[in-house]
Amino acid sequence: MQIQSDYIVIDNVRSLQLALITLSQSDCLSVDTESSGYYTYYSKVCLIQISSRGKNYIFDPIRLDDVSGLGPLFENPAILKIFHSASDDIKALKRDFSFKFENIADTMFSSRLLDLEQNSLLYLVEHYHKVKLSKKEQKSNWEKRPLDKSQLQYAALDTVYLESIWEKMKEELTKRKLLDEALSEFKKLAEEESEPFEGFSITLEKFPNVLELSSDERRALYDTLVFRDEKARRFNKAPFRIWNNDKVLELVKARRDSAKLIESVGKKDADHLLSIYNNPGGPPIPKNDLFKRATEDLAGEDADRFKRLRQWRETIMSIRRMGHNLMPSNKNIAEIAKKNPKGIDELRELGIFSEWKVQNYGPSILNALQSKPYETTLTNLIPIKKKFD
C-alpha cells in the first residue's frame, strides 16, 4: 500500500459530506482521536483522524456541529476499523458521540500478544517502517483553534501507518495461531461501554516520595489533593494545571504558616487551606494505609478462592510464557472469587473475559474455584514467547 502523509481537514458541512461518501466505499479505516484531557478536567474529543486508501482525513468536531455521519462507518461490519489502543479511543467516541463499533483491530493489543519489546505507536512505526515519528505535539492543546500545521501533521501521522502495521501483525498472528484470540479480544473491546466520568480518584501511593512524609503530612497532602481536585473540576482544568505536585508539597510543608500560604496561592485559597489543615478530613495516614488493595476485604472461602485463582494465573503465565499484562488483574480475580460462578455462562456474564478466554480459560477457572485439578484442561494453549529469555 502507498503511504501518504498529506491530510485533508474536515471542518465544514460540504467537506464532511464529500469525505463520508468517499469513506463509505472503503473496506478499511485507520482511526485515532486527539482529546483535551491534558488540559481540561472533563476530557472531550477534539479531533478524529481517519486514514483510508492513501488519504488522511482530520475531522474537527469543535468546528462541525454534527459528526453523526461517521456512525454508520464505525458500525458497518463490512468495514474494518484499525486503532492503536482501541479501548481509549472507542470509549471516548462512545462517550461524546454515542457511536457504536463493529469489526475492529487493535495494534496495541496485538503488540502485546506478539510479545514485542514495546507497545507504543512510535515503537511500532519504527519497528515496521524504520521511521521515527516526532513526539513534539504529544502534549498539545487540541482544544485551541486554529490548530498549528505541526499539530495537524502530527495528528495525521497517528493513522498513516496503522493499516500497513496491522497487515504485518495479522500475518504473524496467523502464522503463530494467535489470530482467533486477537479477534475475540477485538470484539470485546468494540463492545465495551463508556462509563460516565465521575472524577479522578485520589491515590496517595502514586504521589512522588510520599513514603518520606510523616503521617500528619500525608493527611494534609490528601486533603490538599482533594481541594485541588474540587478546584480543577470547578474550572474544568487538569488538576496539575491548578497546582503541580511540587506546589502541592510546598503547601503541605507551609500548612502552619499563613503568610507563606498567602504568598504562594493568594488569600482566598490560603484561607480555605488553613481551614482544612486546622480541621483535617480524617486521622493521620500511616505508611501501612497507603497500599491497601481491593482484595483486602476478602475473607473465608472468598479468600481461599482468590488464592487458588492467583495460582491458576501463575500456571497460565508459565504455560504460555507470558507477562501479567495479558492476564486478569487482582481486581478481576477478586471479583471472580466473590461471584464464584458455577458454570461457563455465569463466568461469561461477568464480562471480564473475551469469548476466546471464556472458552479456553473457563473450564480451568471453574475447576480452580472448586479446588479441583485443572492442568489437563490447558493442553491447547499457544505460548506467547517463542522461547524463554
Tab-separated table of C-alpha atoms in Angstrom:
chain	number	residue	atom	x	y	z
A	1	MET	CA	0.000	0.000	0.000
A	2	GLN	CA	1.112	3.553	-0.697
A	3	ILE	CA	1.651	5.713	2.377
A	4	GLN	CA	0.922	9.437	2.090
A	5	SER	CA	1.247	11.882	4.987
A	6	ASP	CA	-0.721	14.762	3.430
A	7	TYR	CA	-4.034	15.457	5.159
A	8	ILE	CA	-7.461	16.964	4.499
A	9	VAL	CA	-9.100	18.960	7.305
A	10	ILE	CA	-12.851	18.355	7.540
A	11	ASP	CA	-14.351	21.374	9.297
A	12	ASN	CA	-17.450	22.309	7.269
A	13	VAL	CA	-20.594	20.569	6.054
A	14	ARG	CA	-19.552	20.324	2.404
A	15	SER	CA	-16.168	18.719	3.092
A	16	LEU	CA	-17.836	16.391	5.612
A	17	GLN	CA	-20.359	15.191	3.033
A	18	LEU	CA	-17.653	14.515	0.441
A	19	ALA	CA	-15.436	12.693	2.958
A	20	LEU	CA	-18.307	10.474	4.117
A	21	ILE	CA	-19.147	9.484	0.530
A	22	THR	CA	-15.524	8.505	-0.120
A	23	LEU	CA	-15.039	6.666	3.170
A	24	SER	CA	-18.279	4.719	2.776
A	25	GLN	CA	-16.663	2.986	-0.209
A	26	SER	CA	-13.671	1.807	1.843
A	27	ASP	CA	-13.230	-1.615	3.342
A	28	CYS	CA	-10.685	-0.444	5.939
A	29	LEU	CA	-10.347	2.701	8.065
A	30	SER	CA	-7.452	3.588	10.367
A	31	VAL	CA	-8.811	5.650	13.262
A	32	ASP	CA	-7.405	7.791	16.071
A	33	THR	CA	-8.547	10.698	18.231
A	34	GLU	CA	-6.997	13.672	19.990
A	35	SER	CA	-8.617	14.839	23.205
A	36	SER	CA	-8.350	17.762	25.610
A	37	GLY	CA	-7.594	15.699	28.721
A	38	TYR	CA	-4.064	17.017	29.203
A	39	TYR	CA	-5.567	20.478	29.670
A	40	THR	CA	-9.137	20.019	30.920
A	41	TYR	CA	-10.726	18.164	33.821
A	42	TYR	CA	-13.502	16.811	31.625
A	43	SER	CA	-11.838	15.383	28.552
A	44	LYS	CA	-13.524	15.766	25.193
A	45	VAL	CA	-12.654	14.568	21.699
A	46	CYS	CA	-11.172	17.461	19.723
A	47	LEU	CA	-10.110	15.663	16.530
A	48	ILE	CA	-10.996	12.400	14.800
A	49	GLN	CA	-8.368	11.192	12.335
A	50	ILE	CA	-9.221	8.626	9.679
A	51	SER	CA	-6.882	7.274	7.004
A	52	SER	CA	-8.069	5.160	4.083
A	53	ARG	CA	-6.789	4.374	0.597
A	54	GLY	CA	-3.857	6.730	0.876
A	55	LYS	CA	-5.937	9.710	2.035
A	56	ASN	CA	-5.834	11.133	5.554
A	57	TYR	CA	-8.830	12.994	6.929
A	58	ILE	CA	-8.858	15.099	10.099
A	59	PHE	CA	-12.410	15.690	11.316
A	60	ASP	CA	-12.866	18.697	13.588
A	61	PRO	CA	-15.865	18.112	15.914
A	62	ILE	CA	-15.289	21.505	17.540
A	63	ARG	CA	-15.936	23.292	14.248
A	64	LEU	CA	-18.525	20.805	12.978
A	65	ASP	CA	-21.975	20.892	14.555
A	66	ASP	CA	-22.692	17.251	13.758
A	67	VAL	CA	-20.343	14.327	13.074
A	68	SER	CA	-23.015	11.640	13.442
A	69	GLY	CA	-22.446	10.731	9.785
A	70	LEU	CA	-19.365	8.805	10.913
A	71	GLY	CA	-21.596	6.474	12.939
A	72	PRO	CA	-22.653	4.173	10.067
A	73	LEU	CA	-18.988	3.738	9.080
A	74	PHE	CA	-17.947	2.707	12.587
A	75	GLU	CA	-20.929	0.378	12.946
A	76	ASN	CA	-20.614	-1.219	9.497
A	77	PRO	CA	-19.360	-4.809	9.969
A	78	ALA	CA	-18.040	-4.851	6.374
A	79	ILE	CA	-15.542	-2.056	7.142
A	80	LEU	CA	-12.523	-2.866	9.319
A	81	LYS	CA	-11.593	-0.108	11.794
A	82	ILE	CA	-7.949	-0.195	12.956
A	83	PHE	CA	-6.931	1.535	16.190
A	84	HIS	CA	-3.872	1.740	18.394
A	85	SER	CA	-5.101	1.357	21.982
A	86	ALA	CA	-8.682	0.895	20.836
A	87	SER	CA	-10.232	0.974	24.299
A	88	ASP	CA	-9.292	4.615	24.935
A	89	ASP	CA	-10.498	5.897	21.564
A	90	ILE	CA	-13.668	3.831	21.434
A	91	LYS	CA	-14.764	4.795	24.942
A	92	ALA	CA	-14.123	8.482	24.177
A	93	LEU	CA	-16.070	8.311	20.903
A	94	LYS	CA	-18.946	6.494	22.584
A	95	ARG	CA	-18.973	8.995	25.457
A	96	ASP	CA	-19.006	12.105	23.269
A	97	PHE	CA	-20.967	10.960	20.206
A	98	SER	CA	-22.758	7.705	21.174
A	99	PHE	CA	-21.082	5.834	18.306
A	100	LYS	CA	-21.206	2.053	18.123
A	101	PHE	CA	-18.446	-0.159	16.756
A	102	GLU	CA	-18.183	-3.451	14.933
A	103	ASN	CA	-15.215	-5.146	13.265
A	104	ILE	CA	-12.133	-3.522	14.780
A	105	ALA	CA	-8.435	-4.356	15.114
A	106	ASP	CA	-6.076	-3.031	17.776
A	107	THR	CA	-2.345	-2.814	17.124
A	108	MET	CA	-1.661	-2.139	20.828
A	109	PHE	CA	-3.175	-5.436	21.969
A	110	SER	CA	-1.577	-7.210	19.004
A	111	SER	CA	1.865	-5.938	20.005
A	112	ARG	CA	1.401	-7.498	23.446
A	113	LEU	CA	0.153	-10.774	22.023
A	114	LEU	CA	3.176	-10.871	19.703
A	115	ASP	CA	5.450	-10.099	22.668
A	116	LEU	CA	7.124	-7.110	21.018
A	117	GLU	CA	9.718	-5.190	23.000
A	118	GLN	CA	7.480	-2.121	23.311
A	119	ASN	CA	3.836	-1.367	22.629
A	120	SER	CA	3.735	2.333	21.731
A	121	LEU	CA	2.735	3.518	18.260
A	122	LEU	CA	6.099	5.291	17.963
A	123	TYR	CA	7.846	1.970	18.503
A	124	LEU	CA	5.627	0.086	16.046
A	125	VAL	CA	6.167	2.637	13.272
A	126	GLU	CA	9.922	2.427	13.761
A	127	HIS	CA	9.825	-1.372	14.118
A	128	TYR	CA	7.828	-1.997	10.947
A	129	HIS	CA	8.687	1.029	8.802
A	130	LYS	CA	12.074	2.254	10.114
A	131	VAL	CA	10.527	5.718	10.541
A	132	LYS	CA	10.884	7.828	13.702
A	133	LEU	CA	7.816	9.896	14.460
A	134	SER	CA	8.173	13.161	16.352
A	135	LYS	CA	6.861	13.432	19.930
A	136	LYS	CA	6.781	17.237	19.738
A	137	GLU	CA	2.995	17.652	19.780
A	138	GLN	CA	2.242	14.736	22.116
A	139	LYS	CA	1.001	17.069	24.870
A	140	SER	CA	-0.552	19.653	22.582
A	141	ASN	CA	-3.627	21.683	23.418
A	142	TRP	CA	-6.037	20.123	20.907
A	143	GLU	CA	-8.943	22.289	22.019
A	144	LYS	CA	-7.467	25.582	20.815
A	145	ARG	CA	-8.384	26.950	17.407
A	146	PRO	CA	-6.848	27.461	14.942
A	147	LEU	CA	-4.551	24.465	15.217
A	148	ASP	CA	-0.953	24.793	14.050
A	149	LYS	CA	0.199	22.995	10.932
A	150	SER	CA	2.615	20.963	13.057
A	151	GLN	CA	-0.294	19.774	15.220
A	152	LEU	CA	-2.307	18.691	12.187
A	153	GLN	CA	0.691	16.898	10.687
A	154	TYR	CA	1.300	15.097	13.976
A	155	ALA	CA	-2.376	14.105	14.212
A	156	ALA	CA	-2.420	12.766	10.645
A	157	LEU	CA	0.677	10.633	11.211
A	158	ASP	CA	-1.093	8.781	14.019
A	159	THR	CA	-3.190	6.895	11.441
A	160	VAL	CA	-0.990	6.895	8.334
A	161	TYR	CA	0.861	3.669	9.172
A	162	LEU	CA	-1.839	1.713	11.020
A	163	GLU	CA	-3.185	-0.326	8.102
A	164	SER	CA	0.261	-1.434	6.981
A	165	ILE	CA	1.263	-2.309	10.560
A	166	TRP	CA	-1.928	-4.308	11.070
A	167	GLU	CA	-1.396	-6.248	7.845
A	168	LYS	CA	2.055	-7.312	9.039
A	169	MET	CA	0.761	-8.123	12.521
A	170	LYS	CA	-2.176	-10.127	11.172
A	171	GLU	CA	0.191	-12.214	9.086
A	172	GLU	CA	2.343	-13.000	12.105
A	173	LEU	CA	-0.662	-13.658	14.380
A	174	THR	CA	-1.992	-16.104	11.796
A	175	LYS	CA	1.373	-17.821	11.455
A	176	ARG	CA	1.621	-18.230	15.237
A	177	LYS	CA	-2.015	-19.386	15.546
A	178	LEU	CA	-2.920	-16.405	17.731
A	179	LEU	CA	-5.333	-14.637	15.377
A	180	ASP	CA	-8.548	-16.114	16.797
A	181	GLU	CA	-7.536	-14.967	20.269
A	182	ALA	CA	-6.827	-11.462	18.975
A	183	LEU	CA	-10.100	-11.207	17.029
A	184	SER	CA	-12.076	-12.283	20.079
A	185	GLU	CA	-10.369	-9.618	22.175
A	186	PHE	CA	-11.117	-7.002	19.497
A	187	LYS	CA	-14.805	-7.911	19.606
A	188	LYS	CA	-14.851	-7.401	23.368
A	189	LEU	CA	-13.073	-4.038	23.020
A	190	ALA	CA	-15.654	-2.896	20.458
A	191	GLU	CA	-18.477	-3.769	22.831
A	192	GLU	CA	-17.039	-2.035	25.933
A	193	GLU	CA	-19.274	0.723	27.212
A	194	SER	CA	-18.022	4.136	28.248
A	195	GLU	CA	-18.873	4.738	31.892
A	196	PRO	CA	-19.841	8.280	32.931
A	197	PHE	CA	-16.808	10.161	34.215
A	198	GLU	CA	-17.284	10.757	37.933
A	199	GLY	CA	-13.951	12.447	38.549
A	200	PHE	CA	-10.363	11.434	39.207
A	201	SER	CA	-9.559	9.066	42.043
A	202	ILE	CA	-7.061	10.450	44.529
A	203	THR	CA	-4.411	7.856	45.344
A	204	LEU	CA	-1.598	8.889	47.656
A	205	GLU	CA	0.587	5.898	46.798
A	206	LYS	CA	1.240	7.386	43.354
A	207	PHE	CA	2.413	10.730	44.729
A	208	PRO	CA	6.222	11.170	44.439
A	209	ASN	CA	8.177	10.402	47.633
A	210	VAL	CA	5.009	10.008	49.701
A	211	LEU	CA	6.773	7.497	51.980
A	212	GLU	CA	9.188	10.200	53.094
A	213	LEU	CA	6.379	12.256	54.615
A	214	SER	CA	5.105	11.960	58.184
A	215	SER	CA	1.626	10.592	58.879
A	216	ASP	CA	0.368	14.130	59.576
A	217	GLU	CA	1.871	15.394	56.331
A	218	ARG	CA	0.237	12.586	54.381
A	219	ARG	CA	-3.153	13.582	55.807
A	220	ALA	CA	-2.508	17.215	54.810
A	221	LEU	CA	-1.358	16.032	51.387
A	222	TYR	CA	-4.531	14.040	50.817
A	223	ASP	CA	-6.741	16.944	51.893
A	224	THR	CA	-4.791	19.320	49.640
A	225	LEU	CA	-5.243	16.991	46.673
A	226	VAL	CA	-8.988	16.839	47.371
A	227	PHE	CA	-9.143	20.654	47.437
A	228	ARG	CA	-7.114	20.849	44.211
A	229	ASP	CA	-9.432	18.334	42.549
A	230	GLU	CA	-12.537	20.307	43.528
A	231	LYS	CA	-10.996	23.497	42.168
A	232	ALA	CA	-9.933	21.751	38.948
A	233	ARG	CA	-13.427	20.370	38.459
A	234	ARG	CA	-14.939	23.819	39.007
A	235	PHE	CA	-12.727	25.497	36.425
A	236	ASN	CA	-12.556	22.467	34.093
A	237	LYS	CA	-8.776	22.387	34.190
A	238	ALA	CA	-6.482	19.389	34.525
A	239	PRO	CA	-5.597	19.161	38.254
A	240	PHE	CA	-1.858	19.566	37.700
A	241	ARG	CA	-2.618	22.839	35.898
A	242	ILE	CA	-4.158	24.183	39.103
A	243	TRP	CA	-1.074	23.278	41.152
A	244	ASN	CA	1.619	20.817	40.115
A	245	ASN	CA	2.922	18.256	42.593
A	246	ASP	CA	5.833	20.458	43.656
A	247	LYS	CA	3.403	23.258	44.524
A	248	VAL	CA	1.153	20.841	46.429
A	249	LEU	CA	4.105	19.636	48.503
A	250	GLU	CA	5.142	23.228	49.117
A	251	LEU	CA	1.662	23.961	50.509
A	252	VAL	CA	1.775	20.903	52.765
A	253	LYS	CA	5.124	21.977	54.199
A	254	ALA	CA	3.815	25.535	54.772
A	255	ARG	CA	0.489	24.425	56.265
A	256	ARG	CA	1.208	26.153	59.631
A	257	ASP	CA	2.419	29.396	58.045
A	258	SER	CA	-0.446	31.573	56.791
A	259	ALA	CA	1.915	34.186	55.349
A	260	LYS	CA	3.646	31.610	53.151
A	261	LEU	CA	0.354	30.140	52.029
A	262	ILE	CA	-0.978	33.583	51.058
A	263	GLU	CA	2.227	34.337	49.187
A	264	SER	CA	2.003	31.010	47.378
A	265	VAL	CA	-1.684	30.835	46.354
A	266	GLY	CA	-3.353	34.102	47.350
A	267	LYS	CA	-5.547	34.917	50.341
A	268	LYS	CA	-8.763	33.213	49.212
A	269	ASP	CA	-7.222	29.778	48.624
A	270	ALA	CA	-4.892	30.198	51.604
A	271	ASP	CA	-7.862	30.799	53.920
A	272	HIS	CA	-9.571	27.637	52.609
A	273	LEU	CA	-6.401	25.603	53.015
A	274	LEU	CA	-5.800	26.883	56.553
A	275	SER	CA	-9.325	25.846	57.477
A	276	ILE	CA	-8.687	22.411	56.004
A	277	TYR	CA	-5.349	21.989	57.756
A	278	ASN	CA	-6.879	23.050	61.096
A	279	ASN	CA	-9.773	20.622	60.612
A	280	PRO	CA	-8.310	17.584	58.806
A	281	GLY	CA	-10.609	15.313	56.825
A	282	GLY	CA	-9.549	12.319	58.884
A	283	PRO	CA	-6.801	10.858	61.079
A	284	PRO	CA	-3.099	10.856	60.167
A	285	ILE	CA	-2.252	8.388	57.402
A	286	PRO	CA	0.469	5.840	58.282
A	287	LYS	CA	2.528	4.091	55.625
A	288	ASN	CA	0.616	0.851	56.028
A	289	ASP	CA	-2.626	2.513	54.912
A	290	LEU	CA	-1.143	3.635	51.593
A	291	PHE	CA	-1.121	0.343	49.800
A	292	LYS	CA	-4.403	-1.231	50.736
A	293	ARG	CA	-5.584	-3.461	47.941
A	294	ALA	CA	-9.032	-4.126	46.547
A	295	THR	CA	-8.561	-7.694	47.743
A	296	GLU	CA	-8.109	-6.942	51.437
A	297	ASP	CA	-11.802	-7.322	52.186
A	298	LEU	CA	-11.736	-10.942	51.054
A	299	ALA	CA	-12.185	-13.460	53.839
A	300	GLY	CA	-13.036	-17.098	54.393
A	301	GLU	CA	-13.924	-19.046	51.244
A	302	ASP	CA	-13.623	-15.924	49.068
A	303	ALA	CA	-10.006	-15.519	50.176
A	304	ASP	CA	-9.302	-19.218	49.541
A	305	ARG	CA	-10.748	-18.989	46.031
A	306	PHE	CA	-8.717	-15.845	45.381
A	307	LYS	CA	-5.508	-17.663	46.333
A	308	ARG	CA	-6.353	-20.565	44.046
A	309	LEU	CA	-7.092	-18.191	41.163
A	310	ARG	CA	-3.762	-16.449	41.672
A	311	GLN	CA	-2.056	-19.833	41.446
A	312	TRP	CA	-4.131	-20.582	38.335
A	313	ARG	CA	-2.903	-17.327	36.815
A	314	GLU	CA	0.718	-18.214	37.534
A	315	THR	CA	0.157	-21.600	35.873
A	316	ILE	CA	-1.239	-19.978	32.715
A	317	MET	CA	1.639	-17.486	32.615
A	318	SER	CA	4.135	-20.338	32.894
A	319	ILE	CA	2.488	-22.445	30.179
A	320	ARG	CA	2.107	-19.530	27.783
A	321	ARG	CA	5.390	-17.804	28.708
A	322	MET	CA	3.609	-14.501	29.135
A	323	GLY	CA	3.524	-11.488	31.437
A	324	HIS	CA	0.772	-10.041	33.632
A	325	ASN	CA	-0.419	-7.544	31.014
A	326	LEU	CA	-2.375	-10.253	29.170
A	327	MET	CA	-3.870	-11.778	32.312
A	328	PRO	CA	-6.755	-10.740	34.591
A	329	SER	CA	-5.739	-8.299	37.324
A	330	ASN	CA	-6.031	-8.961	41.060
A	331	LYS	CA	-9.189	-6.862	40.984
A	332	ASN	CA	-10.621	-9.108	38.254
A	333	ILE	CA	-9.832	-12.379	40.002
A	334	ALA	CA	-11.117	-10.969	43.301
A	335	GLU	CA	-14.439	-10.315	41.557
A	336	ILE	CA	-14.472	-13.859	40.189
A	337	ALA	CA	-13.667	-15.228	43.655
A	338	LYS	CA	-16.559	-13.278	45.199
A	339	LYS	CA	-19.113	-14.117	42.486
A	340	ASN	CA	-17.937	-17.756	42.363
A	341	PRO	CA	-19.540	-18.639	39.006
A	342	LYS	CA	-20.815	-22.225	38.805
A	343	GLY	CA	-20.669	-22.607	35.033
A	344	ILE	CA	-19.346	-21.148	31.774
A	345	ASP	CA	-22.441	-19.000	31.229
A	346	GLU	CA	-22.120	-17.408	34.668
A	347	LEU	CA	-18.432	-16.746	34.050
A	348	ARG	CA	-19.248	-15.156	30.678
A	349	GLU	CA	-21.867	-12.892	32.275
A	350	LEU	CA	-19.223	-11.299	34.497
A	351	GLY	CA	-17.944	-9.516	31.359
A	352	ILE	CA	-14.301	-9.897	32.366
A	353	PHE	CA	-13.139	-12.125	29.511
A	354	SER	CA	-13.387	-12.223	25.733
A	355	GLU	CA	-15.210	-15.242	24.332
A	356	TRP	CA	-11.878	-16.884	23.414
A	357	LYS	CA	-10.772	-16.640	27.034
A	358	VAL	CA	-14.119	-17.893	28.308
A	359	GLN	CA	-13.780	-20.985	26.121
A	360	ASN	CA	-10.061	-21.611	26.642
A	361	TYR	CA	-9.606	-20.485	30.256
A	362	GLY	CA	-13.136	-21.046	31.570
A	363	PRO	CA	-13.022	-24.788	32.393
A	364	SER	CA	-9.740	-24.405	34.297
A	365	ILE	CA	-11.054	-21.369	36.209
A	366	LEU	CA	-14.182	-23.260	37.276
A	367	ASN	CA	-12.036	-26.183	38.440
A	368	ALA	CA	-9.711	-23.848	40.344
A	369	LEU	CA	-12.686	-22.236	42.092
A	370	GLN	CA	-13.806	-25.679	43.238
A	371	SER	CA	-10.287	-26.723	44.246
A	372	LYS	CA	-10.199	-29.380	41.518
A	373	PRO	CA	-7.227	-30.221	39.241
A	374	TYR	CA	-7.272	-28.088	36.104
A	375	GLU	CA	-3.969	-28.726	34.314
A	376	THR	CA	-5.497	-31.251	31.895
A	377	THR	CA	-7.800	-28.539	30.503
A	378	LEU	CA	-4.842	-26.379	29.425
A	379	THR	CA	-3.215	-28.591	26.811
A	380	ASN	CA	-4.002	-26.494	23.720
A	381	LEU	CA	-2.712	-23.089	24.824
A	382	ILE	CA	-0.235	-21.396	22.456
A	383	PRO	CA	2.905	-19.876	24.062
A	384	ILE	CA	3.290	-16.108	23.611
A	385	LYS	CA	7.064	-16.021	23.899
A	386	LYS	CA	8.772	-18.152	21.272
A	387	LYS	CA	11.378	-19.163	23.826
A	388	PHE	CA	12.340	-18.332	27.369
A	389	ASP	CA	14.587	-15.288	27.896
